[in-house]
């Protein structure tokens, strides 16, 4: 076995050694431009060499503090010990049989872990896939097979993926949908309780938004035509929107009363990210189905649909699956990732990260009135940027701040329907010194505006 150069052994120090991007990254960028489709963009055009803990090192020897985790994926850190150990052992045993041809134990073990970790004590089953979008598609397939209904209800600011059905489920046109239609039919979008932008104020938001959503479902679609309601308990690409308290339970109750399958898309918010195994636990919501991906396997491609056994069993044999879904190496990595989350109590780590980040960001919001709101929980934290003295979105400042952070060796991501949200998704294993150093860089970036 070759020696591990990234992962936990990587020095946990920020280093800006060259201009950003450096000369080697610029050379690679030229090669990328010549051969990789332009549709595949990049937030920060430096090329990765190694990563681990809270650091991502590039080919020019720059070491970035990682506030992105590859979009909430490497929550246990890159090349985490247990992930590498288990995936390597599996690589040496066999790489693929296709779970639909000859099954293997790691697939079953992941489904057992999902049954144990997801909310609710009802009988649960799972099916495994390669990507989040595929999981969401299959949740809809299971819900349709079970209910024998067709309509799917989704929400403003929602994001569910880039395949044809999940583009239809996704709210935002640019860049996800523009020019890529026609989209899948029988998809209906209703309001979500976005407290910061609710016109009559945050205190009325949960009740009014739930009322509007339910009115629209019953009057425009007909509750008994609806197979599934799909919602992210914290809306990720929409801008880390936490629906006002009371909204999720109201929608989940409505689903229950009307025989509609309630699907929590926890692909971004799940697996310790918000300080709970799943974000919906915060309000005691027990989804019928839950979709997971991103944080599940420490960087290897794996996704799952988990939920009530009778719903998951509604599809006929051979109706769910795929060539690679639940690949054994990805399953082994997931078992390593879950082992790490348990042993290092990463839920507590996520909450601690939130306790450090939020007060510091709130102090910045006192000083800089372009910070409209600081929100999120655990290690899923964001600031929404607005024009001075109004709530008008400020995507220009957001882009400039991200760029200023990148130049100083801090990898941050932007998000939001209006492109005006800076989001922070550090690996849950990041050291507190690096976390604070990253916050110092963000604070300094405001002075450059
Ligand atoms: C990322 C994401 C998806 C899509 O996952 P992919 O693996 O990119 O297909 C779906 N839903 C949510 C909430 C996500 O954040």
XYZ file of C-alpha atoms and ligand atoms in Angstrom:
464
model
C 0.000 0.000 0.000
C 1.371 3.430 -0.904
C 1.819 5.857 1.921
C -0.987 8.292 2.629
C 0.087 11.854 1.754
C -3.197 13.612 2.402
C -5.826 12.812 4.992
C -5.061 13.213 8.675
C -1.292 13.371 8.059
C -1.490 16.606 6.026
C -0.025 19.596 7.940
C -2.889 21.777 9.185
C -1.473 25.122 8.074
C -2.681 27.708 5.609
C -0.048 28.758 3.088
C -0.253 31.212 0.182
C 2.914 30.465 -1.798
C 2.054 31.908 -5.232
C -0.486 34.160 -6.862
C -3.921 32.454 -6.871
C -4.235 30.546 -9.158
C -0.521 29.720 -9.330
C 1.457 28.928 -12.491
C 0.911 25.152 -12.422
C -2.820 25.599 -11.921
C -2.900 28.099 -14.797
C -1.199 25.568 -17.062
C -3.673 22.873 -16.067
C -6.520 25.326 -16.560
C -5.434 25.831 -20.170
C -5.489 22.048 -20.660
C -8.921 21.892 -19.026
C -10.264 24.622 -21.296
C -9.081 22.707 -24.350
C -10.697 19.433 -23.417
C -13.309 19.715 -20.649
C -16.789 20.968 -21.532
C -17.343 24.588 -20.518
C -20.578 23.628 -18.764
C -18.466 22.064 -16.026
C -17.366 25.221 -14.202
C -15.105 25.758 -11.184
C -15.533 27.960 -8.121
C -11.796 28.335 -7.522
C -9.557 27.496 -10.506
C -6.719 25.892 -8.543
C -6.004 22.203 -9.050
C -6.091 19.982 -5.989
C -3.121 17.867 -5.031
C -3.872 16.549 -1.540
C -6.391 17.279 1.173
C -7.133 16.295 4.751
C -8.494 17.704 7.990
C -9.351 21.336 7.292
C -6.771 21.853 4.518
C -6.821 21.530 0.728
C -3.432 21.803 -0.949
C -3.010 22.722 -4.608
C -0.402 21.789 -7.230
C 1.512 25.055 -6.602
C 1.935 24.316 -2.890
C -0.802 26.683 -1.716
C -2.720 25.324 1.257
C -6.319 26.535 1.581
C -8.457 26.415 4.684
C -11.427 24.393 3.507
C -14.835 25.935 4.250
C -16.509 23.912 1.490
C -15.860 20.177 2.041
C -16.458 19.626 -1.678
C -20.039 20.864 -1.070
C -20.742 19.172 2.273
C -19.249 15.844 1.220
C -15.998 15.350 3.140
C -17.553 15.975 6.555
C -15.211 13.383 8.101
C -12.254 15.047 6.348
C -10.610 14.041 3.082
C -9.034 10.580 3.009
C -10.247 9.975 6.555
C -8.472 7.030 8.188
C -11.475 4.711 8.511
C -12.699 5.562 4.991
C -9.315 4.768 3.427
C -8.852 1.638 5.539
C -12.208 0.111 4.699
C -12.308 1.215 1.051
C -8.758 -0.088 0.463
C -9.606 -3.473 1.960
C -12.676 -3.640 -0.267
C -10.651 -2.608 -3.353
C -8.365 -5.539 -2.672
C -11.257 -8.009 -2.320
C -13.426 -7.046 -5.282
C -14.495 -3.795 -6.949
C -17.847 -4.679 -8.478
C -20.303 -7.461 -9.015
C -23.440 -5.323 -9.486
C -25.688 -5.572 -6.459
C -28.513 -6.701 -8.765
C -26.425 -9.628 -10.058
C -24.750 -10.960 -6.915
C -25.269 -9.019 -3.677
C -22.582 -8.380 -1.034
C -22.530 -7.666 2.668
C -21.372 -3.975 2.722
C -24.535 -2.950 0.824
C -26.707 -4.612 3.472
C -24.613 -3.106 6.282
C -25.104 0.428 4.898
C -28.869 -0.138 4.721
C -28.846 -1.440 8.305
C -26.989 1.687 9.436
C -29.456 3.912 7.557
C -32.408 2.157 9.206
C -30.834 2.762 12.594
C -29.733 6.379 12.079
C -32.752 7.883 10.300
C -35.664 9.232 12.367
C -38.598 7.019 13.359
C -38.845 3.527 14.832
C -41.057 2.051 12.093
C -39.831 -0.774 9.809
C -37.466 0.760 7.238
C -35.796 -0.310 4.030
C -33.287 1.381 1.733
C -32.034 1.305 -1.838
C -28.609 2.650 -2.831
C -27.603 4.780 -5.796
C -24.669 6.825 -7.133
C -25.769 10.439 -6.844
C -28.174 12.611 -4.948
C -30.254 13.302 -8.040
C -30.667 9.587 -8.607
C -31.824 9.134 -5.008
C -34.454 11.868 -5.389
C -35.699 10.343 -8.676
C -36.046 6.977 -6.986
C -37.852 8.429 -3.977
C -40.414 9.778 -6.449
C -40.603 6.398 -8.217
C -41.245 4.612 -4.899
C -43.867 7.184 -3.873
C -45.665 6.885 -7.203
C -45.613 3.086 -7.101
C -46.966 3.118 -3.538
C -49.675 5.775 -3.891
C -50.576 5.087 -7.540
C -50.670 8.873 -7.914
C -48.521 11.092 -10.126
C -48.130 14.660 -8.874
C -45.036 15.817 -6.996
C -45.040 18.996 -4.887
C -41.821 20.957 -4.339
C -40.987 24.394 -2.958
C -39.675 27.804 -3.917
C -35.867 27.927 -3.579
C -35.639 24.112 -3.632
C -32.783 22.214 -5.247
C -32.881 18.509 -6.042
C -30.380 17.846 -8.846
C -29.525 18.105 -12.535
C -31.274 15.141 -14.196
C -34.471 15.735 -16.111
C -36.908 15.014 -13.274
C -34.758 16.733 -10.644
C -34.289 19.826 -12.849
C -38.073 20.014 -12.897
C -38.097 19.726 -9.096
C -35.446 22.445 -8.772
C -36.601 26.055 -8.492
C -33.749 28.117 -9.886
C -33.460 28.642 -13.635
C -29.849 29.815 -13.996
C -27.606 27.810 -14.068
C -29.533 24.603 -13.419
C -32.355 24.636 -15.984
C -31.751 27.395 -18.518
C -31.965 26.013 -22.058
C -32.375 22.406 -20.881
C -36.163 21.966 -21.110
C -38.689 20.524 -21.674
C -38.958 19.337 -18.102
C -40.794 16.401 -16.542
C -44.544 16.975 -16.063
C -46.708 16.719 -12.907
C -44.368 18.863 -10.795
C -45.964 21.684 -8.763
C -44.116 24.390 -6.823
C -45.502 26.095 -3.731
C -44.196 28.757 -1.285
C -41.696 27.956 1.459
C -41.378 29.766 4.810
C -38.312 31.956 4.175
C -38.383 34.166 7.263
C -35.927 36.844 6.149
C -37.845 37.564 2.947
C -41.427 36.948 4.123
C -43.322 40.121 3.226
C -45.468 40.321 6.361
C -42.476 39.583 8.628
C -40.791 36.518 10.096
C -43.284 36.096 12.947
C -46.150 35.335 10.519
C -44.049 33.350 8.119
C -44.546 29.713 9.167
C -48.328 29.942 9.461
C -48.924 32.002 6.332
C -46.515 30.029 4.162
C -48.005 26.694 5.281
C -51.499 28.055 4.622
C -50.546 29.254 1.131
C -48.737 26.014 0.283
C -51.657 23.847 1.422
C -54.214 26.087 -0.345
C -52.290 25.779 -3.579
C -51.933 22.011 -3.271
C -55.604 21.432 -2.490
C -57.004 23.993 -4.938
C -54.609 23.702 -7.880
C -53.472 20.068 -7.773
C -55.893 18.189 -5.522
C -54.393 16.482 -2.493
C -55.513 13.054 -3.694
C -53.493 13.449 -6.887
C -50.251 14.038 -4.994
C -47.798 11.141 -4.680
C -45.037 13.010 -2.849
C -44.093 16.280 -1.212
C -40.310 16.748 -1.447
C -38.539 19.317 0.721
C -35.054 20.049 2.053
C -35.269 20.618 5.840
C -32.611 23.300 5.308
C -32.693 24.538 1.717
C -29.081 24.334 0.516
C -28.672 25.797 -2.967
C -31.586 28.149 -2.252
C -29.384 29.937 0.301
C -29.270 27.863 3.501
C -32.852 28.834 4.207
C -34.163 27.423 7.473
C -37.940 27.246 7.086
C -39.596 29.137 9.953
C -40.278 26.840 12.919
C -43.617 25.121 12.522
C -43.616 25.047 8.732
C -42.086 21.582 8.250
C -44.346 19.879 10.827
C -47.407 21.571 9.262
C -46.503 20.272 5.801
C -45.615 16.809 7.149
C -48.992 16.626 8.965
C -50.837 17.698 5.850
C -49.050 14.943 3.899
C -49.965 12.363 6.524
C -53.640 13.377 6.600
C -53.844 13.073 2.833
C -51.926 9.861 2.170
C -49.055 11.770 0.544
C -45.494 10.478 0.905
C -43.437 13.115 2.746
C -39.853 13.074 1.435
C -37.077 14.906 3.293
C -34.193 15.617 0.924
C -31.321 15.556 3.433
C -28.624 15.197 0.793
C -26.882 18.389 1.913
C -28.208 18.777 5.480
C -27.821 15.153 6.598
C -25.091 13.096 8.256
C -24.103 15.349 11.184
C -23.899 18.527 9.106
C -26.373 20.485 11.224
C -25.366 18.903 14.541
C -27.946 16.118 14.265
C -27.819 12.990 12.134
C -30.592 14.648 10.099
C -31.829 18.242 10.149
C -35.511 17.261 10.312
C -34.908 15.903 13.822
C -34.753 19.492 15.109
C -38.544 19.740 14.898
C -39.250 16.063 15.535
C -40.374 15.515 11.943
C -40.356 11.846 10.883
C -40.278 11.683 7.077
C -41.814 8.753 5.189
C -38.755 8.713 2.932
C -35.398 10.392 3.334
C -32.802 10.919 0.618
C -29.110 11.038 1.502
C -25.842 11.376 -0.429
C -23.026 13.969 -0.065
C -21.761 13.393 3.514
C -22.579 9.676 3.556
C -19.357 8.159 2.198
C -16.440 10.508 2.883
C -16.091 11.503 -0.779
C -16.997 8.337 -2.637
C -20.137 8.443 -4.769
C -23.037 6.926 -2.858
C -26.662 7.927 -2.303
C -29.658 6.339 -0.650
C -33.413 6.396 -0.278
C -34.515 5.162 3.134
C -38.015 4.938 4.504
C -41.138 3.069 5.434
C -40.770 -0.545 4.365
C -44.217 -0.662 2.753
C -43.391 2.335 0.527
C -39.903 1.101 -0.373
C -41.349 -2.336 -1.173
C -44.083 -1.000 -3.461
C -41.900 -1.126 -6.578
C -41.652 -4.549 -8.295
C -38.323 -6.469 -8.262
C -35.974 -4.984 -10.849
C -37.813 -1.642 -10.770
C -35.199 0.067 -8.618
C -31.412 -0.115 -8.931
C -28.733 0.397 -11.559
C -25.385 -0.976 -12.645
C -23.262 0.819 -10.048
C -25.769 1.754 -7.335
C -24.335 0.810 -3.941
C -20.872 0.034 -5.332
C -18.979 -2.085 -2.759
C -16.056 0.348 -2.432
C -18.461 3.259 -1.892
C -20.384 1.171 0.679
C -17.155 0.330 2.524
C -16.292 4.051 2.521
C -19.749 4.856 3.926
C -19.236 2.370 6.751
C -15.885 4.066 7.470
C -17.504 7.481 7.344
C -20.316 6.465 9.716
C -17.763 4.817 12.040
C -15.842 8.112 12.149
C -18.980 10.161 12.815
C -19.893 7.891 15.718
C -16.443 7.503 17.248
C -15.514 11.169 17.007
C -19.035 12.346 17.882
C -19.154 14.633 14.855
C -22.640 15.837 15.751
C -21.119 17.530 18.793
C -18.260 18.823 16.606
C -20.784 20.339 14.169
C -22.626 22.077 17.002
C -19.339 23.401 18.378
C -18.439 24.786 14.934
C -21.776 26.629 14.884
C -21.128 27.985 18.382
C -17.818 29.434 17.228
C -18.946 30.724 13.841
C -22.308 32.286 14.558
C -21.312 34.803 17.255
C -18.317 35.913 15.211
C -20.424 36.362 12.070
C -23.113 38.145 14.085
C -20.480 40.549 15.388
C -19.507 41.240 11.758
C -23.185 41.828 10.938
C -23.267 44.542 13.634
C -20.398 46.281 11.895
C -21.270 45.757 8.228
C -24.863 46.512 7.301
C -24.577 44.618 4.008
C -24.899 41.440 6.089
C -28.686 41.076 6.047
C -28.800 37.861 8.015
C -26.579 35.238 9.644
C -28.295 31.859 9.673
C -27.930 28.105 9.725
C -27.076 25.602 12.383
C -24.189 23.340 13.238
C -21.612 23.429 10.471
C -24.112 24.597 7.837
C -23.827 28.358 8.273
C -24.367 31.257 5.859
C -24.560 35.022 5.585
C -26.999 36.700 3.209
C -25.633 39.892 1.655
C -27.819 42.852 0.751
C -27.492 46.457 -0.385
C -26.787 48.873 2.417
C -30.048 49.975 4.046
C -32.339 47.550 2.184
C -32.971 43.857 1.589
C -32.055 44.157 -2.085
C -29.759 41.157 -2.843
C -26.083 41.984 -3.259
C -24.501 39.303 -5.460
C -21.645 41.669 -6.441
C -20.410 41.985 -2.846
C -20.878 38.240 -2.376
C -18.654 37.462 -5.369
C -16.069 40.037 -4.305
C -15.924 38.649 -0.759
C -15.534 35.088 -2.006
C -12.732 36.181 -4.307
C -10.961 38.104 -1.538
C -11.141 34.988 0.682
C -9.785 32.772 -2.098
C -6.825 35.122 -2.593
C -5.964 34.798 1.101
C -6.143 31.012 1.104
C -9.697 30.402 2.339
C -11.998 28.313 0.186
C -15.588 29.552 0.559
C -18.645 28.886 -1.610
C -21.526 31.104 -2.648
C -25.143 30.027 -3.011
C -28.718 31.312 -3.034
C -31.522 31.994 -5.456
C -30.186 35.553 -5.770
C -26.500 34.532 -5.702
C -26.074 36.656 -2.574
C -25.251 34.099 0.096
C -21.798 33.100 1.335
C -22.036 29.583 2.721
C -19.701 27.806 5.081
C -19.468 24.015 5.173
C -16.186 23.184 6.888
C -15.180 19.561 7.414
C -16.458 18.613 10.872
C -12.931 17.561 11.859
C -11.435 21.037 11.213
C -9.263 22.377 14.053
C -10.578 25.376 15.989
C -7.471 27.414 15.196
C -8.061 26.982 11.458
C -11.737 27.737 11.901
C -10.930 31.009 13.663
C -8.225 31.860 11.128
C -10.821 31.389 8.365
C -13.201 33.732 10.192
C -10.381 36.307 10.513
C -9.974 36.175 6.726
C -13.697 36.690 6.179
C -13.646 39.666 8.533
C -10.642 41.169 6.760
C -12.352 40.633 3.393
C -15.123 43.048 4.432
C -12.566 45.838 4.812
C -11.489 45.339 1.153
C -15.002 46.102 -0.183
C -26.468 18.209 -4.052
C -27.905 17.989 -3.842
C -28.652 17.127 -4.674
C -28.053 16.458 -5.876
O -27.018 15.583 -5.552
P -25.997 15.108 -6.702
O -25.158 14.075 -6.032
O -25.243 16.318 -7.129
O -26.834 14.554 -7.796
C -29.989 16.935 -4.375
N -30.571 17.537 -3.322
C -29.889 18.350 -2.504
C -30.568 18.973 -1.340
C -28.538 18.633 -2.747
O -27.870 19.482 -1.972
